[in-house]
Amino acid sequence: MKQESSKLQQEVISLKNVWAGYGNNNVIEDVNLSVKKTDFVAIIGPNGGGKTTLLKVILGLISPQRGEVKIMGFPPKDGRKFIGWVPQETVMDRNFPISVLEVVLMGRIQRENMMRSYTKEDREKALQALDMVKLSNVANKPIGEISLGQRQRVYIARALAKEPQILLLDEPLASVDPSTSTVIYELLKELNKTITILMVTHDIGAISSYVKSVGCLNKKLYYYEDKVLTQEMIDASYHCPVDLIAHGIPHRVLPKRDREVKS
Amino acid sequence: MLEALQFDFMRNAALAGLLISIACGVIGTFVVTKRIVFLSGSIAHAAYGGIGLGYFFGFNPVLGATLFSLGAAVGMSAIQRRSKERADTLIGALWAIGMAIGIILIDLSGGYKANLMSYLFGSILTVPRSDLWLLLALDGTIIFFVWLFYKELVALSFDETFSIVQNLPIGMLHTLLVSMTALTVVMMMRIVGLIMVIALLTMPAAISSQFARSLKKMMIMASFLGAVFTLIGLWLSYRLNLTSGASIILVAGFSYLLSIAAKATIGKS
């Protein structure tokens, strides 16, 4: 931790007193979050706790009712050009007639290169990204014919083809088997050497040793820049801690009882 | 078939069928993959309001339908993008309102209305030569825009949220797509009638989506299938003296059901 703070720590995502929701209904309240360069942040929380809303606010898909959001110092609509966005695999159309490579190439699209076809460089970057997620061998397969875990990695590759500063992942491990989730975590860990990562997940088991800091979101965000996830945080963000323990919380994240008392 | 083509009107009908199949295959592919079938149906029926307007004010009903459907397209595209929750209800309401306006205006205009049925059920056999040029222009326009914005339209259809994050002008692209759909729908109205437009727009694309491996191939396959269905339907209607629009739709419909069955059988084995 000390080594990292000695580096120049540029703030890449900043939320200050952010309130957001639909109509009069606040989904997130007074959220403060500061993500520094090469952080690896996981936000956990129950379904309906506001994780999706938080992501939408960061991506500039909805405007906060109050507060300020900055991405690399810019408002979200400008700052999102630095973000590689990895959606939930489950919301995608598997029957869409498109090859893996074509999906990854989409990461190269920007407003500036509209009305042009993909360049040689675009193809090279896309293939590089596919290589990084170890899927070069399925580049020409239809997206619907590869496995769930592979598809999840394709969306990571698409985000990487953009050469982003920040990776934003929505439930990257939803319905992925444990061995695949290890592959994805190893990949994220490798990427995290240069790229800042923020992911949300409802599965507390997903918080592994790879993550550098954890926040709990249930309307309010309980965020500490330590990896220590206290029982207090979990209790505050979930209403049923027993259920969570049944999920199996990795011991490295949860502090021991005596440490909790001290903090 | 060859004997049928001796007739001028049959030649025109066959040509019209071929030309519309191209627009249909290209746009139908987007309609199916972007899942705007309902929206397209709404545009087709709202176009009837334009036909009524044409009758009432005494100008060409096709022009009225074009303007009305373009207006409906722009409006509905905006509705669908802004209000996610109730979008389908609103689009459904516009569907009926457009149609009702058309019926009332036609009631009020009086006079000779023999042509009216041809808009509802199509009349490919009476397509004039001038319409063929119009269809050719439509094909040219659609192919040009789809070529120009191909990768953006694919991205929009595949993952709209991602396209927004990439800062693409989603509003413009969506409106462009829906407007092209509106123009296609109006031209197809001449062939199969507005009631059956959606079937011919979606079934060839739906069949090809089960086999094609890219959007481009899906468009080509859908255009080809559309042409085959139109020609077979036309020939059946000539031989058996049946309504041409309905014959075309039934050929397409049976093929669609067969393709689903075939796909299911292949999938099992």
Coordinates of C-alpha atoms in Angstrom, one line a residue:
Chain A
M1 CA 0.0 0.0 0.0
K2 CA 2.8 2.4 0.9
Q3 CA 4.7 1.7 -2.3
E4 CA 1.6 2.5 -4.3
S5 CA 0.9 5.8 -2.5
S6 CA 4.4 6.9 -3.2
K7 CA 3.7 6.7 -6.9
L8 CA 2.0 9.6 -8.5
Q9 CA -1.6 8.8 -7.9
Q10 CA -3.8 10.4 -10.4
E11 CA -7.5 10.3 -9.6
V12 CA -9.2 8.6 -12.5
I13 CA -12.8 8.3 -11.2
S14 CA -14.3 10.8 -8.8
L15 CA -17.8 10.9 -7.4
K16 CA -18.6 13.7 -4.9
N17 CA -21.9 13.6 -3.0
V18 CA -23.7 11.9 -5.9
W19 CA -27.4 11.3 -5.7
A20 CA -29.0 9.5 -8.6
G21 CA -32.2 7.6 -9.4
Y22 CA -35.4 7.8 -11.4
G23 CA -38.0 10.4 -10.7
N24 CA -38.2 11.1 -6.9
N25 CA -36.8 7.7 -6.1
N26 CA -33.2 7.9 -5.1
V27 CA -31.4 4.7 -6.0
I28 CA -28.0 5.9 -4.7
E29 CA -27.6 8.5 -2.1
D30 CA -24.6 10.7 -1.3
V31 CA -22.1 8.5 -2.8
N32 CA -18.4 9.5 -2.6
L33 CA -15.8 7.5 -4.4
S34 CA -12.3 8.2 -5.4
V35 CA -10.5 5.7 -7.6
K36 CA -6.8 6.3 -8.3
K37 CA -4.7 5.1 -11.1
T38 CA -4.1 1.3 -11.1
D39 CA -6.6 0.7 -8.3
F40 CA -8.6 -2.5 -8.5
V41 CA -11.9 -1.7 -6.8
A42 CA -14.8 -4.1 -6.3
I43 CA -18.2 -2.8 -5.4
I44 CA -20.5 -5.4 -3.9
G45 CA -24.0 -5.1 -2.8
P46 CA -27.4 -6.7 -3.0
N47 CA -29.5 -6.7 -6.2
G48 CA -31.4 -3.4 -6.3
G49 CA -28.7 -1.8 -4.2
G50 CA -27.8 0.7 -6.9
K51 CA -24.8 -1.0 -8.6
T52 CA -26.2 -0.6 -12.1
T53 CA -27.2 3.0 -11.3
L54 CA -23.7 3.7 -10.1
L55 CA -22.2 2.3 -13.4
K56 CA -24.7 4.3 -15.4
V57 CA -23.7 7.5 -13.6
I58 CA -20.0 6.8 -14.3
L59 CA -20.7 6.1 -17.9
G60 CA -22.8 9.2 -18.3
L61 CA -25.9 7.2 -19.3
I62 CA -27.9 9.0 -16.6
S63 CA -27.1 12.3 -15.0
P64 CA -26.9 12.5 -11.2
Q65 CA -29.6 14.6 -9.5
R66 CA -27.0 16.0 -7.2
G67 CA -23.3 15.9 -6.9
E68 CA -20.4 15.7 -9.4
V69 CA -18.9 12.9 -11.4
K70 CA -15.5 13.2 -13.1
I71 CA -13.7 10.7 -15.2
M72 CA -10.0 11.6 -15.7
G73 CA -11.0 15.1 -14.7
F74 CA -13.7 15.3 -17.4
P75 CA -17.5 15.1 -17.2
P76 CA -18.6 11.5 -17.9
K77 CA -19.7 12.1 -21.5
D78 CA -16.2 13.3 -22.4
G79 CA -14.4 11.1 -19.9
R80 CA -16.0 7.9 -21.0
K81 CA -13.7 7.8 -24.0
F82 CA -11.1 6.5 -21.5
I83 CA -13.3 3.7 -20.3
G84 CA -13.5 0.2 -21.5
W85 CA -17.0 -1.0 -20.7
V86 CA -17.7 -4.7 -20.1
P87 CA -21.4 -5.3 -19.8
Q88 CA -23.1 -8.2 -18.1
E89 CA -22.8 -11.2 -20.4
T90 CA -26.4 -12.2 -19.7
V91 CA -27.9 -9.2 -21.3
M92 CA -26.4 -9.9 -24.7
D93 CA -28.1 -11.5 -27.7
R94 CA -26.4 -14.8 -28.4
N95 CA -28.2 -15.4 -31.7
F96 CA -26.8 -12.2 -33.3
P97 CA -25.0 -13.3 -36.5
I98 CA -21.6 -11.8 -35.7
S99 CA -18.1 -13.2 -35.4
V100 CA -16.0 -12.9 -32.2
L101 CA -13.5 -10.7 -34.1
E102 CA -16.3 -8.4 -35.3
V103 CA -17.5 -7.9 -31.7
V104 CA -14.0 -7.1 -30.6
L105 CA -13.5 -4.6 -33.5
M106 CA -16.5 -2.6 -32.1
G107 CA -14.1 -1.4 -29.4
R108 CA -12.3 0.5 -32.1
I109 CA -15.4 2.5 -33.1
Q110 CA -15.5 6.2 -32.1
R111 CA -17.4 9.2 -33.3
E112 CA -14.2 10.3 -35.1
N113 CA -13.9 7.3 -37.4
M114 CA -17.6 7.1 -38.4
M115 CA -18.4 6.4 -42.0
R116 CA -15.1 4.6 -42.5
S117 CA -14.5 0.9 -42.4
Y118 CA -12.0 -0.7 -40.0
T119 CA -8.4 0.0 -40.7
K120 CA -5.5 -2.4 -40.6
E121 CA -4.5 -0.9 -37.3
D122 CA -8.0 -1.6 -35.9
R123 CA -7.7 -5.2 -36.9
E124 CA -4.3 -5.5 -35.4
K125 CA -5.4 -4.0 -32.1
A126 CA -8.5 -6.2 -32.0
L127 CA -6.4 -9.3 -32.7
Q128 CA -4.0 -8.2 -30.0
A129 CA -6.8 -7.8 -27.5
L130 CA -8.1 -11.3 -28.4
D131 CA -4.6 -12.6 -27.8
M132 CA -4.5 -11.0 -24.4
V133 CA -7.7 -12.9 -23.4
K134 CA -6.3 -16.0 -25.1
L135 CA -9.1 -16.4 -27.6
S136 CA -7.3 -15.9 -30.9
N137 CA -8.3 -19.4 -31.8
V138 CA -12.0 -18.5 -31.9
A139 CA -11.7 -15.2 -33.7
N140 CA -13.8 -16.2 -36.6
K141 CA -16.4 -18.2 -34.7
P142 CA -19.9 -16.8 -34.3
I143 CA -20.4 -15.3 -30.9
G144 CA -23.2 -17.7 -30.1
E145 CA -21.0 -20.8 -30.6
I146 CA -18.5 -20.2 -27.9
S147 CA -18.9 -20.8 -24.2
L148 CA -20.2 -18.4 -21.6
G149 CA -16.8 -17.8 -20.0
Q150 CA -15.3 -17.2 -23.5
R151 CA -18.0 -14.7 -24.3
Q152 CA -17.3 -12.9 -21.1
R153 CA -13.6 -12.7 -22.2
V154 CA -14.7 -11.5 -25.6
Y155 CA -16.3 -8.5 -24.0
I156 CA -13.2 -7.8 -22.0
A157 CA -11.2 -8.0 -25.3
R158 CA -13.6 -5.5 -26.9
A159 CA -13.1 -3.1 -24.1
L160 CA -9.3 -3.6 -24.4
A161 CA -9.3 -3.0 -28.1
K162 CA -10.2 0.6 -27.2
E163 CA -6.9 0.8 -25.3
P164 CA -8.7 2.2 -22.2
Q165 CA -7.3 3.7 -19.1
I166 CA -10.1 2.3 -17.0
L167 CA -11.9 -1.0 -17.2
L168 CA -15.5 -0.9 -15.9
L169 CA -17.0 -4.4 -15.4
D170 CA -20.6 -5.2 -14.6
E171 CA -20.9 -8.6 -12.9
P172 CA -17.9 -10.1 -14.9
L173 CA -18.4 -13.5 -13.2
A174 CA -22.1 -13.8 -13.3
S175 CA -22.9 -17.4 -14.2
V176 CA -19.3 -18.4 -14.9
D177 CA -18.0 -21.6 -13.4
P178 CA -15.2 -21.3 -10.7
S179 CA -12.3 -22.4 -13.0
T180 CA -13.3 -19.8 -15.6
S181 CA -13.6 -17.1 -12.9
T182 CA -10.0 -17.9 -12.0
V183 CA -8.9 -17.4 -15.6
I184 CA -10.7 -14.1 -15.7
Y185 CA -9.3 -12.9 -12.4
E186 CA -5.7 -13.8 -13.5
L187 CA -6.3 -11.8 -16.6
L188 CA -7.6 -8.8 -14.7
K189 CA -4.7 -9.0 -12.3
E190 CA -2.3 -8.9 -15.3
L191 CA -4.2 -6.0 -16.9
N192 CA -4.3 -4.1 -13.6
K193 CA -0.6 -3.4 -13.9
T194 CA -1.4 -0.6 -16.3
I195 CA -5.2 -0.3 -16.2
T196 CA -7.5 0.9 -13.4
I197 CA -10.3 -1.5 -12.7
L198 CA -13.7 -1.0 -11.2
M199 CA -16.1 -3.8 -11.1
V200 CA -19.5 -4.4 -9.5
T201 CA -20.8 -7.7 -8.4
H202 CA -23.6 -9.1 -6.3
D203 CA -21.6 -12.2 -5.4
I204 CA -19.5 -11.5 -2.4
G205 CA -17.6 -14.7 -3.1
A206 CA -16.2 -12.9 -6.1
I207 CA -14.1 -10.7 -3.9
S208 CA -10.8 -12.5 -4.1
S209 CA -7.3 -11.7 -3.3
Y210 CA -6.9 -9.9 -6.6
V211 CA -9.0 -7.0 -5.6
K212 CA -7.1 -4.1 -3.9
S213 CA -10.1 -2.4 -2.3
V214 CA -13.8 -3.2 -1.7
G215 CA -16.9 -1.1 -1.3
C216 CA -20.4 -2.0 -0.3
L217 CA -23.2 -0.3 -2.0
N218 CA -26.8 -0.4 -0.8
K219 CA -28.2 3.0 -1.6
K220 CA -25.2 4.4 0.3
L221 CA -21.6 3.5 -0.4
Y222 CA -19.5 2.2 2.4
Y223 CA -16.0 2.4 0.9
Y224 CA -12.6 2.2 2.4
E225 CA -9.4 2.3 0.5
D226 CA -8.3 -0.8 2.4
K227 CA -9.0 -4.3 1.3
V228 CA -10.5 -4.9 4.7
L229 CA -14.2 -5.7 4.5
T230 CA -15.6 -5.4 7.9
Q231 CA -18.7 -7.1 9.2
E232 CA -20.1 -3.7 9.9
M233 CA -19.8 -2.8 6.2
I234 CA -21.6 -6.0 5.2
D235 CA -24.3 -5.6 7.8
A236 CA -24.9 -2.0 6.6
S237 CA -25.2 -2.9 3.0
Y238 CA -27.0 -6.2 3.2
H239 CA -29.9 -6.9 5.5
C240 CA -29.2 -10.6 5.8
P241 CA -25.5 -11.2 6.6
V242 CA -26.2 -14.9 7.4
D243 CA -27.1 -15.5 3.8
L244 CA -23.8 -14.0 2.8
I245 CA -21.7 -16.2 5.0
A246 CA -23.4 -19.1 3.4
H247 CA -22.0 -17.9 0.1
G248 CA -18.6 -18.4 1.5
I249 CA -16.6 -15.3 2.1
P250 CA -12.9 -15.6 1.3
H251 CA -11.0 -15.4 4.5
R252 CA -8.4 -13.0 3.2
V253 CA -11.0 -10.3 2.8
L254 CA -12.8 -10.6 6.0
P255 CA -10.9 -9.4 9.0
K256 CA -10.6 -11.4 12.1
R257 CA -12.8 -10.6 15.0
D258 CA -10.2 -9.0 17.1
R259 CA -9.1 -6.8 14.2
E260 CA -12.6 -5.7 13.6
V261 CA -12.9 -4.6 17.2
K262 CA -9.8 -2.5 16.9
S263 CA -11.0 -0.8 13.7
Chain B
M1 CA -43.8 -18.6 -65.1
L2 CA -42.4 -17.7 -68.5
E3 CA -45.8 -17.7 -70.0
A4 CA -47.0 -15.4 -67.3
L5 CA -44.2 -13.0 -68.0
Q6 CA -45.5 -12.4 -71.5
F7 CA -47.8 -9.9 -69.8
D8 CA -46.5 -6.5 -69.2
F9 CA -48.1 -6.2 -65.7
M10 CA -46.6 -9.5 -64.7
R11 CA -43.1 -8.4 -65.8
N12 CA -43.6 -5.2 -63.8
A13 CA -44.9 -7.2 -60.8
A14 CA -41.9 -9.5 -60.9
L15 CA -39.4 -6.6 -61.2
A16 CA -41.1 -4.8 -58.4
G17 CA -40.9 -7.9 -56.3
L18 CA -37.2 -8.3 -57.0
L19 CA -36.5 -4.6 -56.2
I20 CA -38.5 -4.5 -53.0
S21 CA -36.7 -7.7 -51.8
I22 CA -33.4 -5.9 -51.8
A23 CA -34.7 -3.1 -49.5
C24 CA -36.6 -5.7 -47.5
G25 CA -33.6 -7.9 -47.0
V26 CA -31.3 -5.2 -45.9
I27 CA -33.7 -3.3 -43.6
G28 CA -35.4 -6.5 -42.4
T29 CA -32.1 -7.7 -41.1
F30 CA -31.8 -4.7 -38.9
V31 CA -35.5 -4.8 -37.9
V32 CA -35.0 -8.4 -36.7
T33 CA -31.7 -8.1 -35.0
K34 CA -32.4 -4.7 -33.4
R35 CA -35.8 -6.0 -32.4
I36 CA -37.9 -3.2 -33.7
V37 CA -40.5 -5.4 -35.3
F38 CA -43.2 -3.8 -33.2
L39 CA -42.0 -0.3 -34.0
S40 CA -42.0 -1.1 -37.8
G41 CA -45.5 -2.5 -37.5
S42 CA -46.6 0.7 -35.9
I43 CA -45.0 2.8 -38.6
A44 CA -46.7 0.7 -41.3
H45 CA -50.2 1.2 -39.7
A46 CA -49.6 4.9 -38.9
A47 CA -48.9 5.4 -42.6
Y48 CA -52.5 4.8 -43.2
G49 CA -53.1 8.2 -41.7
G50 CA -51.1 9.6 -44.5
I51 CA -53.2 7.8 -47.0
G52 CA -56.3 9.4 -45.5
L53 CA -54.6 12.8 -45.6
G54 CA -53.9 12.3 -49.3
Y55 CA -57.5 11.4 -50.0
F56 CA -58.8 14.3 -48.0
F57 CA -56.7 17.0 -49.4
G58 CA -56.6 15.4 -52.9
F59 CA -52.9 14.7 -53.3
N60 CA -51.1 11.4 -54.0
P61 CA -51.8 9.1 -51.0
V62 CA -48.4 7.4 -51.4
L63 CA -46.8 10.8 -50.8
G64 CA -49.0 11.2 -47.8
A65 CA -48.1 7.8 -46.5
T66 CA -44.4 8.6 -47.0
L67 CA -44.6 11.9 -45.1
F68 CA -46.7 10.4 -42.3
S69 CA -44.6 7.3 -41.9
L70 CA -41.4 9.4 -41.8
G71 CA -43.0 11.6 -39.2
A72 CA -44.1 8.6 -37.2
A73 CA -40.6 7.1 -37.5
V74 CA -38.8 10.2 -36.2
G75 CA -41.4 10.5 -33.4
M76 CA -41.3 6.9 -32.4
S77 CA -37.5 6.7 -32.5
A78 CA -37.4 9.5 -30.1
I79 CA -40.0 7.9 -27.8
Q80 CA -38.2 4.6 -27.8
R81 CA -34.9 6.2 -26.9
R82 CA -36.2 8.5 -24.2
S83 CA -38.9 6.6 -22.3
K84 CA -37.8 3.1 -21.9
E85 CA -40.6 2.0 -19.6
R86 CA -43.7 2.8 -21.5
A87 CA -42.3 3.0 -25.0
D88 CA -44.1 -0.1 -26.3
T89 CA -47.5 1.2 -25.0
L90 CA -47.0 4.6 -26.6
I91 CA -45.9 3.0 -29.9
G92 CA -48.9 0.8 -29.8
A93 CA -51.1 3.9 -29.2
L94 CA -49.6 5.7 -32.2
W95 CA -50.2 2.5 -34.3
A96 CA -53.9 2.8 -33.7
I97 CA -54.1 6.6 -33.7
G98 CA -52.5 6.8 -37.2
M99 CA -54.8 4.2 -38.5
A100 CA -57.9 5.8 -37.0
I101 CA -56.9 9.2 -38.5
G102 CA -56.7 7.6 -41.9
I103 CA -60.1 5.9 -41.6
I104 CA -61.8 9.1 -40.4
L105 CA -60.2 11.3 -43.1
I106 CA -61.3 8.8 -45.8
D107 CA -64.8 8.8 -44.3
L108 CA -64.9 12.6 -44.6
S109 CA -63.4 12.9 -48.1
G110 CA -66.2 11.0 -49.9
G111 CA -66.0 10.3 -53.6
Y112 CA -64.5 7.4 -55.3
K113 CA -62.3 5.1 -53.2
A114 CA -61.8 2.0 -55.2
N115 CA -58.1 2.1 -54.6
L116 CA -58.3 1.9 -50.9
M117 CA -58.2 -1.9 -50.7
S118 CA -54.9 -1.9 -52.6
Y119 CA -53.2 -0.1 -49.8
L120 CA -54.5 -2.6 -47.2
F121 CA -53.9 -5.8 -49.2
G122 CA -51.4 -4.7 -51.8
S123 CA -51.7 -4.8 -55.6
I124 CA -48.4 -5.9 -57.1
L125 CA -50.2 -6.6 -60.3
T126 CA -51.0 -2.9 -60.9
V127 CA -47.6 -1.5 -60.1
P128 CA -46.9 1.2 -62.7
R129 CA -43.5 1.6 -64.4
S130 CA -42.9 4.8 -62.5
D131 CA -43.0 2.9 -59.2
L132 CA -40.2 0.7 -60.4
W133 CA -37.9 3.7 -60.7
L134 CA -39.0 4.8 -57.3
L135 CA -38.1 1.3 -55.9
L136 CA -34.8 1.4 -57.6
A137 CA -34.1 4.8 -56.0
L138 CA -35.1 3.5 -52.6
D139 CA -32.8 0.5 -53.0
G140 CA -29.9 2.8 -54.0
T141 CA -30.6 5.1 -51.0
I142 CA -30.7 2.3 -48.5
I143 CA -27.7 0.5 -49.8
F144 CA -25.7 3.8 -49.8
F145 CA -26.6 4.7 -46.2
V146 CA -26.1 1.1 -44.9
W147 CA -22.7 1.0 -46.7
L148 CA -21.7 4.4 -45.2
F149 CA -22.7 3.6 -41.6
Y150 CA -22.3 -0.2 -41.7
K151 CA -20.1 -0.7 -38.7
E152 CA -22.0 1.9 -36.6
L153 CA -25.4 0.3 -37.5
V154 CA -24.0 -3.1 -36.6
A155 CA -22.7 -1.8 -33.3
L156 CA -26.1 -0.1 -32.6
S157 CA -28.0 -3.3 -33.3
F158 CA -25.7 -5.5 -31.3
D159 CA -25.1 -3.4 -28.2
E160 CA -26.7 0.1 -28.0
T161 CA -25.3 0.9 -24.5
F162 CA -21.8 0.1 -25.7
S163 CA -22.4 2.4 -28.8
I164 CA -23.4 5.2 -26.5
V165 CA -20.2 4.7 -24.4
Q166 CA -18.2 4.9 -27.6
N167 CA -19.8 8.3 -28.1
L168 CA -21.6 7.4 -31.3
P169 CA -24.5 9.8 -32.2
I170 CA -27.1 7.2 -31.3
G171 CA -30.1 9.5 -31.9
M172 CA -29.0 10.2 -35.4
L173 CA -28.2 6.6 -36.2
H174 CA -31.5 5.3 -34.7
T175 CA -33.5 7.9 -36.6
L176 CA -31.7 7.1 -39.8
L177 CA -32.5 3.4 -39.4
V178 CA -36.1 3.9 -38.5
S179 CA -36.6 6.4 -41.3
M180 CA -35.2 3.9 -43.8
T181 CA -37.5 1.3 -42.3
A182 CA -40.4 3.8 -42.8
L183 CA -39.6 4.3 -46.5
T184 CA -39.2 0.5 -47.1
V185 CA -42.5 -0.1 -45.4
V186 CA -44.3 2.5 -47.6
M187 CA -42.9 1.0 -50.8
M188 CA -43.8 -2.5 -49.6
M189 CA -47.3 -1.4 -49.0
R190 CA -47.8 -1.4 -52.8
I191 CA -46.7 -5.0 -53.0
V192 CA -48.4 -6.9 -50.1
G193 CA -50.5 -4.2 -48.4
L194 CA -49.8 -2.5 -45.1
I195 CA -51.4 -5.3 -43.1
M196 CA -48.9 -7.8 -44.2
V197 CA -45.9 -5.6 -44.6
I198 CA -44.2 -6.7 -41.4
A199 CA -44.4 -10.4 -42.4
L200 CA -42.5 -9.9 -45.6
L201 CA -40.1 -7.5 -43.9
T202 CA -39.2 -9.9 -41.1
M203 CA -39.6 -13.5 -42.3
P204 CA -36.8 -13.6 -44.9
A205 CA -34.5 -12.0 -42.3
A206 CA -35.6 -14.3 -39.6
I207 CA -34.9 -17.4 -41.7
S208 CA -31.5 -16.1 -42.7
S209 CA -30.6 -15.2 -39.1
Q210 CA -30.7 -18.9 -38.3
F211 CA -28.1 -19.7 -40.8
A212 CA -26.1 -16.6 -41.6
R213 CA -22.8 -15.9 -39.8
S214 CA -22.6 -12.2 -40.3
L215 CA -25.0 -9.3 -40.8
K216 CA -23.8 -8.8 -44.3
K217 CA -24.5 -12.4 -45.3
M218 CA -27.8 -12.2 -43.5
M219 CA -28.8 -9.2 -45.7
I220 CA -27.8 -10.9 -48.9
M221 CA -29.6 -14.2 -47.9
A222 CA -32.7 -12.3 -46.8
S223 CA -32.9 -10.4 -50.1
F224 CA -32.5 -13.5 -52.1
L225 CA -35.1 -15.4 -50.0
G226 CA -37.5 -12.4 -50.3
A227 CA -37.1 -12.4 -54.1
V228 CA -37.8 -16.2 -54.2
F229 CA -40.9 -15.9 -52.0
T230 CA -42.2 -13.0 -54.0
L231 CA -41.8 -14.7 -57.4
I232 CA -43.2 -18.1 -56.2
G233 CA -46.1 -16.3 -54.5
L234 CA -46.7 -14.3 -57.7
W235 CA -46.7 -17.4 -59.8
L236 CA -49.1 -19.2 -57.5
S237 CA -51.4 -16.3 -57.5
Y238 CA -51.4 -16.3 -61.3
R239 CA -51.9 -20.0 -61.7
L240 CA -54.5 -20.4 -59.0
N241 CA -56.1 -17.0 -59.3
L242 CA -55.5 -15.9 -55.7
T243 CA -54.7 -12.6 -54.1
S244 CA -51.0 -11.9 -54.8
G245 CA -50.0 -10.3 -51.5
A246 CA -51.5 -13.1 -49.4
S247 CA -49.9 -15.8 -51.6
I248 CA -46.5 -14.2 -51.2
I249 CA -46.9 -14.0 -47.4
L250 CA -48.1 -17.7 -47.2
V251 CA -45.1 -18.8 -49.2
A252 CA -42.8 -16.8 -46.8
G253 CA -44.7 -18.0 -43.8
F254 CA -44.5 -21.7 -44.6
S255 CA -40.8 -21.4 -45.4
Y256 CA -40.2 -19.7 -42.1
L257 CA -42.0 -22.4 -40.2
L258 CA -40.1 -25.1 -42.2
S259 CA -36.8 -23.4 -41.4
I260 CA -37.5 -23.4 -37.7
A261 CA -38.4 -27.1 -37.9
A262 CA -35.2 -27.8 -39.9
K263 CA -33.1 -25.9 -37.5
A264 CA -34.6 -27.7 -34.6
T265 CA -34.0 -31.1 -36.2
I266 CA -30.4 -30.2 -37.1
G267 CA -29.8 -28.9 -33.6
K268 CA -31.0 -32.3 -32.1
S269 CA -29.0 -34.6 -34.3

